[in-house]
Coordinates of C-alpha atoms and ligand atoms in Angstrom, one line a residue:
X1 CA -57.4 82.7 71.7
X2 CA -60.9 82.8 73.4
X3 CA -61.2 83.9 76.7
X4 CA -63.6 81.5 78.7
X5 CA -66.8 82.8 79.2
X6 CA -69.2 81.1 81.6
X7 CA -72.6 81.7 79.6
X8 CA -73.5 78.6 77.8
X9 CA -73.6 79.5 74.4
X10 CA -70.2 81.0 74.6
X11 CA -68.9 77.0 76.2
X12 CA -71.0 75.2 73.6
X13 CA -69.2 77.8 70.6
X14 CA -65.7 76.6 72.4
X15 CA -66.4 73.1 72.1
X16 CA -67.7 73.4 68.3
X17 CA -64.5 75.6 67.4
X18 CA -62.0 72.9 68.9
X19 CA -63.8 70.7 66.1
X20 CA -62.4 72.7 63.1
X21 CA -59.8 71.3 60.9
X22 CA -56.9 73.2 61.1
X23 CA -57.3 72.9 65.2
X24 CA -53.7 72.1 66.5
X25 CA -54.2 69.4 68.9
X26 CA -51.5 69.3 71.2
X27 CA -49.2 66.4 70.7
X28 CA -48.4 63.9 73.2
X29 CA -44.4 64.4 73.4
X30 CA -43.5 67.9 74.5
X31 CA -40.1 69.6 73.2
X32 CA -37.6 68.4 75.4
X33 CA -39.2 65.2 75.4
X34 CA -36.2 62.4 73.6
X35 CA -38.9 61.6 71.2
X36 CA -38.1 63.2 67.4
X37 CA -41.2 65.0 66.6
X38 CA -42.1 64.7 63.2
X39 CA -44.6 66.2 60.8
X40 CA -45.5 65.7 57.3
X41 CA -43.3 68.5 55.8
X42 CA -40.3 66.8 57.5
X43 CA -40.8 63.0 57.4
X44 CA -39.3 62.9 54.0
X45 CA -36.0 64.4 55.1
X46 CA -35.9 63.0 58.5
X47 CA -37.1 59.8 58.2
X48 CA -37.6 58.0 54.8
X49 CA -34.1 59.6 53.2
X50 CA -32.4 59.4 56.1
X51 CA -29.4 56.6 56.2
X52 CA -30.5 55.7 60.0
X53 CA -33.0 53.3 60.6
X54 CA -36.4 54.8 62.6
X55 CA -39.2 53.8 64.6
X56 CA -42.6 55.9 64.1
X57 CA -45.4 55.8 66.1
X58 CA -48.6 57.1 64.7
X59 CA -50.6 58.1 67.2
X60 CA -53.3 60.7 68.3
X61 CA -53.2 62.9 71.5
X62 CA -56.3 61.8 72.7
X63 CA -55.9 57.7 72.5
X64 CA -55.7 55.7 76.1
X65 CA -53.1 53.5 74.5
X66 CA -50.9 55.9 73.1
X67 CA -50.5 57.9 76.2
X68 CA -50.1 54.5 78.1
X69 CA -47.3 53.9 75.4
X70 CA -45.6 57.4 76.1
X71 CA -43.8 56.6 79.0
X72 CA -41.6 53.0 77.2
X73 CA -41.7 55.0 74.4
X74 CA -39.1 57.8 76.0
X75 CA -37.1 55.4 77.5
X76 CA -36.6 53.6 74.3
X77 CA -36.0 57.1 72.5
X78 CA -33.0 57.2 75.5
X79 CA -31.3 53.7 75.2
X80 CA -31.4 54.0 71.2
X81 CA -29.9 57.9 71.3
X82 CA -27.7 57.9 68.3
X83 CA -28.2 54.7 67.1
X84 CA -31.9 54.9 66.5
X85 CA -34.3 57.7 65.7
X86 CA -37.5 56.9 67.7
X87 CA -40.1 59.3 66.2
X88 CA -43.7 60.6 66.6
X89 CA -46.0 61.7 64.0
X90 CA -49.7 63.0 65.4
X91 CA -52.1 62.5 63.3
X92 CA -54.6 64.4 65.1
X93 CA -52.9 67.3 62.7
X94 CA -54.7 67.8 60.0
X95 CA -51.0 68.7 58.2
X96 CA -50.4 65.4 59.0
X97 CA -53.9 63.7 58.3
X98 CA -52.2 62.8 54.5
X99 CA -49.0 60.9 55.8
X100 CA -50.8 59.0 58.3
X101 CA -53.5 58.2 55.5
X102 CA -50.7 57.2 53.0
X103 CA -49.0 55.2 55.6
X104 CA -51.8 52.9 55.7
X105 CA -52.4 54.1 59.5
X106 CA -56.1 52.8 60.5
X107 CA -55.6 52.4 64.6
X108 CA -53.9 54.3 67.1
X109 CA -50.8 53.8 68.1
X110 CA -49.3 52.3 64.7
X111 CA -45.5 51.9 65.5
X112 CA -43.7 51.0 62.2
X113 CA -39.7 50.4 61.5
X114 CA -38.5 52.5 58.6
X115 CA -34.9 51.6 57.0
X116 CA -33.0 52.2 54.2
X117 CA -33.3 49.7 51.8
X118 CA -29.0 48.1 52.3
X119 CA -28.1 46.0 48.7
X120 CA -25.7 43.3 48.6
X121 CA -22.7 44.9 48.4
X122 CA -23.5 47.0 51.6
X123 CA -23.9 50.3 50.0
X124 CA -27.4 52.1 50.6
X125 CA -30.0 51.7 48.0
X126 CA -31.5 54.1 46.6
X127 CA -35.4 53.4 46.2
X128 CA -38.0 53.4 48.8
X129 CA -37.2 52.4 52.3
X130 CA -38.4 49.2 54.2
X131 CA -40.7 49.8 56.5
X132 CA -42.3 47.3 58.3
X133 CA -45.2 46.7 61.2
X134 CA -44.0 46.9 64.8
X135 CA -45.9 44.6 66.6
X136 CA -44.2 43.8 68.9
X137 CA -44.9 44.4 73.0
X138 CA -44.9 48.0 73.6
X139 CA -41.9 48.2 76.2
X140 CA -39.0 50.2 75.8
X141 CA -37.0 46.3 75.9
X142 CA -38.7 44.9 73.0
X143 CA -39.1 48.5 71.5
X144 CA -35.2 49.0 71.4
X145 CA -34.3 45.4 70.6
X146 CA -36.4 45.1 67.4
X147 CA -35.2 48.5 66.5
X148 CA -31.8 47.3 66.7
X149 CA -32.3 44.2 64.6
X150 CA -33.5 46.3 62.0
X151 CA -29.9 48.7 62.1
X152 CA -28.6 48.0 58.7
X153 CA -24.8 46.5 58.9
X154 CA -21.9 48.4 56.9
X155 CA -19.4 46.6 58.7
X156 CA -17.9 44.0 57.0
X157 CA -16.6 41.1 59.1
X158 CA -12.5 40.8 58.1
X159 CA -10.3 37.7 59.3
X160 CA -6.8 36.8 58.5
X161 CA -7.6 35.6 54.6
X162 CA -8.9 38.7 53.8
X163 CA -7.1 41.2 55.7
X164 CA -4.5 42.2 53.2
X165 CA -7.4 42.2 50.5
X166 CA -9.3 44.5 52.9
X167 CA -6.3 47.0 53.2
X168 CA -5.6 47.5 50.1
X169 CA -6.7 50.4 49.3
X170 CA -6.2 52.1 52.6
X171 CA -3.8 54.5 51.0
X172 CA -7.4 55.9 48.9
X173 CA -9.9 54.9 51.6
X174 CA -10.1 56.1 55.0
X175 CA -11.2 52.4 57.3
X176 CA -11.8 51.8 60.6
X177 CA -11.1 48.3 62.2
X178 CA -12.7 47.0 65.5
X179 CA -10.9 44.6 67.0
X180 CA -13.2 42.6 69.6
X181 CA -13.9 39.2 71.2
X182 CA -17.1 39.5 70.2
X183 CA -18.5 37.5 66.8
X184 CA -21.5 39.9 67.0
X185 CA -21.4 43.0 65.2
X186 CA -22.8 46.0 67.5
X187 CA -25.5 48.6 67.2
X188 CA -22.7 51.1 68.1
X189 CA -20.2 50.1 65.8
X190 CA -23.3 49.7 62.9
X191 CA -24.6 52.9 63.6
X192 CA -20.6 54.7 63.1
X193 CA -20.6 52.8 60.0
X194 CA -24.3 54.4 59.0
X195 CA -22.7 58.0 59.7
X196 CA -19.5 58.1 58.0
X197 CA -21.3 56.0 55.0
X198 CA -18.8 56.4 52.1
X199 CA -16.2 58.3 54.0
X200 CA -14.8 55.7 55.8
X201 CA -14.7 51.5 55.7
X202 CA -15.8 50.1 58.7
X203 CA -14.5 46.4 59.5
X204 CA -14.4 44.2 62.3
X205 CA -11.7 41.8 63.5
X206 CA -11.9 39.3 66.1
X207 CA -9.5 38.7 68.4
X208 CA -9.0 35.0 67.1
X209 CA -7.8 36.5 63.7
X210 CA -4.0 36.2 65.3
X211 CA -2.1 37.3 62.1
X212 CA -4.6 40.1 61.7
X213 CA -4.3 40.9 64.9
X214 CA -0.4 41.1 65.6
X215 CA -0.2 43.5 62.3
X216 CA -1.5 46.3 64.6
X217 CA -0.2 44.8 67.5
X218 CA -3.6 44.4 69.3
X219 CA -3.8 43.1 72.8
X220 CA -6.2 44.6 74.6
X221 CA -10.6 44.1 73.3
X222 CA -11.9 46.2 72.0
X223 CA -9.5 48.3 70.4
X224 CA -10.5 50.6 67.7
X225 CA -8.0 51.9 64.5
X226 CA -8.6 54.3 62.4
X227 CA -6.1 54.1 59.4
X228 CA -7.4 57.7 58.0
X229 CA -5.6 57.2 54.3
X230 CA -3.0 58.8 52.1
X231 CA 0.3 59.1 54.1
X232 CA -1.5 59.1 57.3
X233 CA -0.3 57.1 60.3
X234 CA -2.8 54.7 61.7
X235 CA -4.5 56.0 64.8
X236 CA -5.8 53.7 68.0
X237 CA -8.6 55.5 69.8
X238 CA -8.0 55.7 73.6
X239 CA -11.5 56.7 75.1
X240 CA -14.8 55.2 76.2
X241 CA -17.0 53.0 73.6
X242 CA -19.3 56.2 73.5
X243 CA -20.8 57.2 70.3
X244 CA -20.1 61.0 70.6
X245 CA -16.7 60.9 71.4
X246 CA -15.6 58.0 68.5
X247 CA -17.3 60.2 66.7
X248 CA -14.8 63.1 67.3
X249 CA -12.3 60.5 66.9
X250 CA -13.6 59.1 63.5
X251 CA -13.9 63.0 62.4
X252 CA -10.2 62.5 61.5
X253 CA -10.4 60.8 58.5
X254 CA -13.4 63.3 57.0
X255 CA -16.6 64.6 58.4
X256 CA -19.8 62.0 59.1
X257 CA -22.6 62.5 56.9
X258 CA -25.1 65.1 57.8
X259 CA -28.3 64.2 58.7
X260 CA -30.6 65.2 57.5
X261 CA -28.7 66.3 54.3
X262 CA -28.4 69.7 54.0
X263 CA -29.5 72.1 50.8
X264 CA -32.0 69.3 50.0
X265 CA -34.7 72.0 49.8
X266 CA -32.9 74.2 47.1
X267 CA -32.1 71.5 44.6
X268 CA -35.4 70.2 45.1
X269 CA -36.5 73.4 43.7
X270 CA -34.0 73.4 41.0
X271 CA -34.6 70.1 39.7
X272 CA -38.5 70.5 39.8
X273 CA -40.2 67.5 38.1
X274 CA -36.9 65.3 38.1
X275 CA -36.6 65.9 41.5
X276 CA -40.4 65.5 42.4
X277 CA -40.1 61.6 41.1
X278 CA -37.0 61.2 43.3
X279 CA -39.2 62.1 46.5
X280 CA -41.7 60.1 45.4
X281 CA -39.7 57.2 44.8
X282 CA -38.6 57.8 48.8
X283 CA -41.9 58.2 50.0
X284 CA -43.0 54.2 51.0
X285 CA -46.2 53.5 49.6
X286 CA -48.3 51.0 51.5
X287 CA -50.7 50.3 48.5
X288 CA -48.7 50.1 45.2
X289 CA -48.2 45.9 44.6
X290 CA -46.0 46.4 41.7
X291 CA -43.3 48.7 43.5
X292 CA -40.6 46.0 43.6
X293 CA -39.8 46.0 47.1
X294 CA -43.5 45.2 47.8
X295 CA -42.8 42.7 49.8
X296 CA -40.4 43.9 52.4
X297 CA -42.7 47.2 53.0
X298 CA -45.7 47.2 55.1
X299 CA -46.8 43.6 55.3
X300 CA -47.1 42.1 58.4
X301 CA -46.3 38.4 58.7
X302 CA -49.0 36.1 58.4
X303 CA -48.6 34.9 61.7
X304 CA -48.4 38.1 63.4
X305 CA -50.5 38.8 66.5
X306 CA -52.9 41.2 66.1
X307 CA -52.3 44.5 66.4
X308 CA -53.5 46.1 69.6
X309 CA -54.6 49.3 68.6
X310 CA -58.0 51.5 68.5
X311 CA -59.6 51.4 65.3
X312 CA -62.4 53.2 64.3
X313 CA -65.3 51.0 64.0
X314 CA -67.8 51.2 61.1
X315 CA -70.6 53.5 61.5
X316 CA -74.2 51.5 61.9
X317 CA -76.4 50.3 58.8
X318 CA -79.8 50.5 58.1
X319 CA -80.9 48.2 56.5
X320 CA -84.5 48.2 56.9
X321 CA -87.1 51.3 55.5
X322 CA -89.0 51.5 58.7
X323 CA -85.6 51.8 60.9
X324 CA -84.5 54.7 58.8
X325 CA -88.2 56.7 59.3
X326 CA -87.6 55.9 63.0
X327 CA -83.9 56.5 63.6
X328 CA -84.2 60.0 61.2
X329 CA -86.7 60.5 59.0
X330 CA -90.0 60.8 61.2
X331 CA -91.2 64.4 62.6
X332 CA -89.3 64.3 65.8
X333 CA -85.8 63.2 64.5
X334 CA -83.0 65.2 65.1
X335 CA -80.1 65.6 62.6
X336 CA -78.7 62.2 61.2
X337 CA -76.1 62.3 58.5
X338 CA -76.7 59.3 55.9
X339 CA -74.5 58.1 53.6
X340 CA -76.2 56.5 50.4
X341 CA -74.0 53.5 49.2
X342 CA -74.7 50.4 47.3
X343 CA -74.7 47.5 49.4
X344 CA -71.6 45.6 47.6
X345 CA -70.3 49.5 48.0
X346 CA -67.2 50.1 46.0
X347 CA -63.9 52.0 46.6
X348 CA -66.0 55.1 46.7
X349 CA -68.4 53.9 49.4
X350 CA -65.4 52.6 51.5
X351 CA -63.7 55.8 51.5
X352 CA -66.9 57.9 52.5
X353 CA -67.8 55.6 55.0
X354 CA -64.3 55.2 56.2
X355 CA -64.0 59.3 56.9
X356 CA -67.3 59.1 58.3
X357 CA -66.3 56.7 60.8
X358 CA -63.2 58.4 61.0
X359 CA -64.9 61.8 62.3
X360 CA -67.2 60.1 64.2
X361 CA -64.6 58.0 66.1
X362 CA -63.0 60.9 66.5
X363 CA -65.7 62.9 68.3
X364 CA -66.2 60.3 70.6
X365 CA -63.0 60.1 71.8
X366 CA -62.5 64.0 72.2
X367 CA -66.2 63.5 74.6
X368 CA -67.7 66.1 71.7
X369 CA -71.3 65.3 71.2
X370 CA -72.0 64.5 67.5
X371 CA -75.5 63.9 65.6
X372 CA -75.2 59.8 64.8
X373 CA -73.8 58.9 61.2
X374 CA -75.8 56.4 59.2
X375 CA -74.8 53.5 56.3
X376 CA -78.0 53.0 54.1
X377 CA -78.2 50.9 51.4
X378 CA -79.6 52.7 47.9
X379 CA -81.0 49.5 46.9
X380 CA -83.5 49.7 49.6
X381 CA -87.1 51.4 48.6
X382 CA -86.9 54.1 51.6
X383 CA -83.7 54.8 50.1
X384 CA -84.9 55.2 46.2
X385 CA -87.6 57.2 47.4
X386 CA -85.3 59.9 49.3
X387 CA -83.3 59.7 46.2
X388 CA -86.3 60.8 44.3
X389 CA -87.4 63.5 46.2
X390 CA -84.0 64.9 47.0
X391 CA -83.1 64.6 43.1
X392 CA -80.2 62.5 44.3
X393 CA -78.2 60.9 41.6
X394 CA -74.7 59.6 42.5
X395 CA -74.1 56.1 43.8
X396 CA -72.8 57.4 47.0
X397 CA -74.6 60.4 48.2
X398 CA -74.1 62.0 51.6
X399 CA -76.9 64.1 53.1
X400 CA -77.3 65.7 56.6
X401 CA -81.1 65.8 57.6
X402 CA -83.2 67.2 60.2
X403 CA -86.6 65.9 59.9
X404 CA -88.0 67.9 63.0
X405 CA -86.9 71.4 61.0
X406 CA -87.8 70.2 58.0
X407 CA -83.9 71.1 56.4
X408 CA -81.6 69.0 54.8
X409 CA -78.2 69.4 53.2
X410 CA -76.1 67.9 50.5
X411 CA -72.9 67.2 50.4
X412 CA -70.7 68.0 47.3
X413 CA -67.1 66.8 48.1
X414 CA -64.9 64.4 47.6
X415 CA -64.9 61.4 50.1
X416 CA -61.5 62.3 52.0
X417 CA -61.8 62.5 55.9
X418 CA -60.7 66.4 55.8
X419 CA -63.2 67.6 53.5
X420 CA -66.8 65.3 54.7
X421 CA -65.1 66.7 58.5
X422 CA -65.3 70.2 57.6
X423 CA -69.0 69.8 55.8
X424 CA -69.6 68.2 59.3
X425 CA -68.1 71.1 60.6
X426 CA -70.2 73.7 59.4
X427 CA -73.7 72.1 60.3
X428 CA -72.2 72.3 63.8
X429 CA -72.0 75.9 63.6
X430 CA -75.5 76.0 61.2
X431 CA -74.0 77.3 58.4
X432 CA -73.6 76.8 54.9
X433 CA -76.7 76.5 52.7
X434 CA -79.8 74.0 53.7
X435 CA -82.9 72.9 51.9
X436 CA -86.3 72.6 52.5
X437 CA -86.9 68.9 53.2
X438 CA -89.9 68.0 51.1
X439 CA -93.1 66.8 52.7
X440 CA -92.7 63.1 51.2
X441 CA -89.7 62.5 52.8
X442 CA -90.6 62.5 56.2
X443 CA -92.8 59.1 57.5
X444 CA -94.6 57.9 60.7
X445 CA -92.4 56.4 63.3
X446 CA -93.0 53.2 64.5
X447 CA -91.5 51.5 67.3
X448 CA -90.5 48.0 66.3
X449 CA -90.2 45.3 69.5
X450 CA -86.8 44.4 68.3
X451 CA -85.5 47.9 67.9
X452 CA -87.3 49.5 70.9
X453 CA -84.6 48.6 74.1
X454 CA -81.7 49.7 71.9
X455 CA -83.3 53.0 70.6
X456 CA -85.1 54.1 74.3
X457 CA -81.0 54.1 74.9
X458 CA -79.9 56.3 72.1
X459 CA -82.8 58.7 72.7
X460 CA -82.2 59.6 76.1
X461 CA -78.3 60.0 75.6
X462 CA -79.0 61.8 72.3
X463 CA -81.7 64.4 74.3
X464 CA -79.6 64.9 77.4
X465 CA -76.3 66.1 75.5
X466 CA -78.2 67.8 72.4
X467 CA -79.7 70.8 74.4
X468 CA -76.6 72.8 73.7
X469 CA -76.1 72.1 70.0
X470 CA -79.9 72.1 69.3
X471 CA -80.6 75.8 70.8
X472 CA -77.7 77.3 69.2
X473 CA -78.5 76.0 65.9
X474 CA -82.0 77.3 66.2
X475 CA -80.8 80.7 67.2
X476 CA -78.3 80.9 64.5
X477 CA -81.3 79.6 62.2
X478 CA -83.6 82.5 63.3
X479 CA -81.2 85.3 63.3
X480 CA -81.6 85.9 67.3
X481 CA -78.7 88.5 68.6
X482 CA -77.7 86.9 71.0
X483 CA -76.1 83.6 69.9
X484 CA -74.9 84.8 66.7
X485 CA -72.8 87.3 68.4
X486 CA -71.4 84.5 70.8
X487 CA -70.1 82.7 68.2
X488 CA -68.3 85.3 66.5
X489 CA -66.8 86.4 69.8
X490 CA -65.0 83.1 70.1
X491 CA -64.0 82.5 66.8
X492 CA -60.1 82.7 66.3
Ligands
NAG1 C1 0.7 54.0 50.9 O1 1.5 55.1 51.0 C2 2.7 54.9 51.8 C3 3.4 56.2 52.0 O2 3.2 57.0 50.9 C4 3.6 53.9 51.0 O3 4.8 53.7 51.7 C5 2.8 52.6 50.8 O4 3.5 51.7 50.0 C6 1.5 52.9 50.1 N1 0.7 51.6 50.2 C7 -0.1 51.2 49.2 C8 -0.8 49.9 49.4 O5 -0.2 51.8 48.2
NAG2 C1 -26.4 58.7 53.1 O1 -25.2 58.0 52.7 C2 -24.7 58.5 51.4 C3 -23.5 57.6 51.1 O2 -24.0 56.3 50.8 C4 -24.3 59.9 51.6 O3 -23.8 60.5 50.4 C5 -25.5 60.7 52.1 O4 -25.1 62.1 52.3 C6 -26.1 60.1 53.3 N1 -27.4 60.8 53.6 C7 -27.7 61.2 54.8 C8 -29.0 61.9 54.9 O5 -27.0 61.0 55.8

């Protein structure tokens, strides 16, 4: 890694190098913290295929509320311990950048509930899961009660009618019966029946149930039987209502289901292309409106509260000609990057502007200084004439200018938040290819009364912080020794 060196140059290369993509952020939870790390390789396997229900929080290291949400957040992870997973994703990763994106994440912390879909006949289905918005308060209480709401119930509820018709088979089946006083079916007992899914019947008997009841001479609540099948003598468990040890105890009528299911990665490679659909089919999708189970996945009631959560807000418009000459385009103005969209924009427009205001949100937050990002209309006739000069033809176009230099660049890309971040990137550290900004391009600027308070503002906060950025760039631009050197010092 870089050894800190004191001279400027070598602080300001630091701070541009902790901007790269493919810069592990530190996460939030560390390893022996109760919260289930997850990443994008393993959410497939440990969350959305898994027969246990989940809580995910999307979050990034550096937001205020997701640290303030760390602390209920482990206790929840505690209380729910092998009921529950209570998982982290941080999608400050750029591994993770594509799962956050596809999970429809625009704030930070998003907390969603992810379940296995349960069909009517109690088995697990086999399409996508559920998941749904958390909004809920962010305590570990309301945290662990909705999770356990949302605990899908294998237990079937067995009285005296149906006993016999629920035994029937108990000579193939391995069951389990629960005898309680209780009418309410635990997150304990739910989460037994989630593990040995298929392996072993789970029921539950209240104590009213008398002729239920006196066939396994119960008289003390809760009792638990396993009846483990074949010529097997029924079994009543003795211990604590702990999950590990009925566990143990269960583990007599056949093993619990892994979890995650094991060898997954070699028949995925076997199957190929089958198997490819199969994963996709797991993977919840937040936009498709056909996917059958629409309905249940990702849609927040109507008369939910809103969500509490930081959201990138949209980078500033300009909408006027004389405002763009002013803010970037006059012979003082530093670097701007503007993004070319038609005013009505389109899908392409929102996802360049969204990854600008992404990255630029992002910057802010981490305290990095960043040249301002700029929404400008193409219908405008500033805008047509750029387009002219530049030989610009797209209907979005991004372009990084530095009218003071006389440079600008073009970006080539595709609109995804990764790849407009690492163009960003390298005009941080001046590289990559620039052009000469024609002479047409470049106007008079003229303060307008309206504009003047707010810009005196941006001018002074962009002039105090650019120093750094400014010098090295020019250094880097004219070949000096000195800063060039510094910068591959510190690179990784
Ligand atoms: C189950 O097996 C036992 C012992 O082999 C036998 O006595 C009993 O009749 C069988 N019960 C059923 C329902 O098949
Ligand atoms: C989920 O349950 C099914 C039985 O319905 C079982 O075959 C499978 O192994 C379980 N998967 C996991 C990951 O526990």
């Amino acid at each position: 890694m870089h050894a800190l060196n004191p001279s400027t140059a070598a602080f300001a290369a630091v701070a541009l190098l902790s901007a790269l993509p493919g810069t592990q952020a530190a996460g939030l939870y560390t390893k022996s913290s109760p919260v289930l790390q997850v990443t994008a390789k393993n959410y497939d396997q440990l969350i959305a295929k898994s027969n246990h229900t989940s809580i995910v929080e999307f979050y990034a290291p550096w937001c205020g509320h997701c640290q303030n949400l760390k602390p209920a957040y482990e206790k929840a992870a505690k209380n729910l311990d092998g009921l529950a997973k209570v998982a982290a994703v941080n999608c400050d990763d750029d591994e993770n950048k594509p799962l956050c994106g596809a999970m429809g994440v625009q704030g930070f912390p998003t907390l969603k509930t992810v379940r296995p879909q349960s069909t009517k006949n109690g088995k697990r289905g086999s399409g996508k899961p559920v998941v749904e918005d958390y909004q809920g308060p962010r305590t570990a209480k309301a945290i662990v009660d909705a999770v356990v709401d949302k605990i899908n119930n294998h237990v079937r509820r067995v009285g005296d009618k149906d006993i016999d018709a629920f035994l029937a088979d108990r000579n193939e089946t391995a069951k389990a019966l629960l005898f309680t006083e209780k009418g309410t079916t635990s997150a304990l007992l739910r989460s037994l029946a989630i593990d040995f899914l298929d392996v072993i019947s789970f029921a539950q008997v209240r104590n009213k149930e008398s002729k239920a009841n006196d066939m396994f001479g119960i008289e003390t609540y809760p009792t638990l039987v396993l009846l483990p099948g074949g010529d097997k003598e029924g079994l009543v468990y003795e211990g604590e209502m702990k999950k590990d040890a009925m566990v143990k105890f269960l583990s007599q009528a056949g093993q619990p289901n892994p979890d995650p299911a094991p060898g997954k990665a070699k028949s995925e490679k076997k199957g190929g292309k089958k198997d490819k659909s199969t994963s996709k089919a797991a993977e919840p999708s937040s936009k498709s409106t056909s996917a059958p189970f629409s309905e249940s996945t990702d849609v927040p009631p109507a008369d939910s509260k809103p969500v509490v959560a930081e959201v990138a807000p949209p980078i500033p418009a300009i909408t006027s000609d004389q405002k763009l000459i002013n803010e970037c385009l006059n012979r003082k103005s530093h670097t701007c990057v503007l993004a070319f969209v038609p005013s009505a924009h389109g899908e392409e427009a929102e996802k360049a502007l969204a990854s600008l205001s992404e990255i630029a949100f992002k910057h802010a937050h981490g305290q990095r200084h960043l040249f301002p990002f700029f929404e400008v209309h193409t219908e405008n006739e500033g805008a047509a004439s750029v387009y002219k000069s530049l030989e610009l033809s797209k209907d979005v176009e991004i372009i990084a200018v530095n009218a003071k230099r006389g440079w600008w660049r073009h970006y080539a890309g595709d609109y995804s938040a990764e790849s407009v971040e690492s163009w960003i990137d390298a005009i941080r550290l001046s590289e990559g290819a620039k052009n000469k900004l024609p002479e047409g391009v470049i106007g008079e600027a003229v303060e307008t009364a309206e504009e003047k308070p707010a810009e005196t503002v941006e001018v002074k906060v962009e002039e105090t912080v650019k120093v750094e950025a400014e010098t090295e760039a020019e250094s880097a631009a004219t070949g000096a020794e000195a800063a060039p050197e510094a910068t591959e010092h510190d690179e990784l």
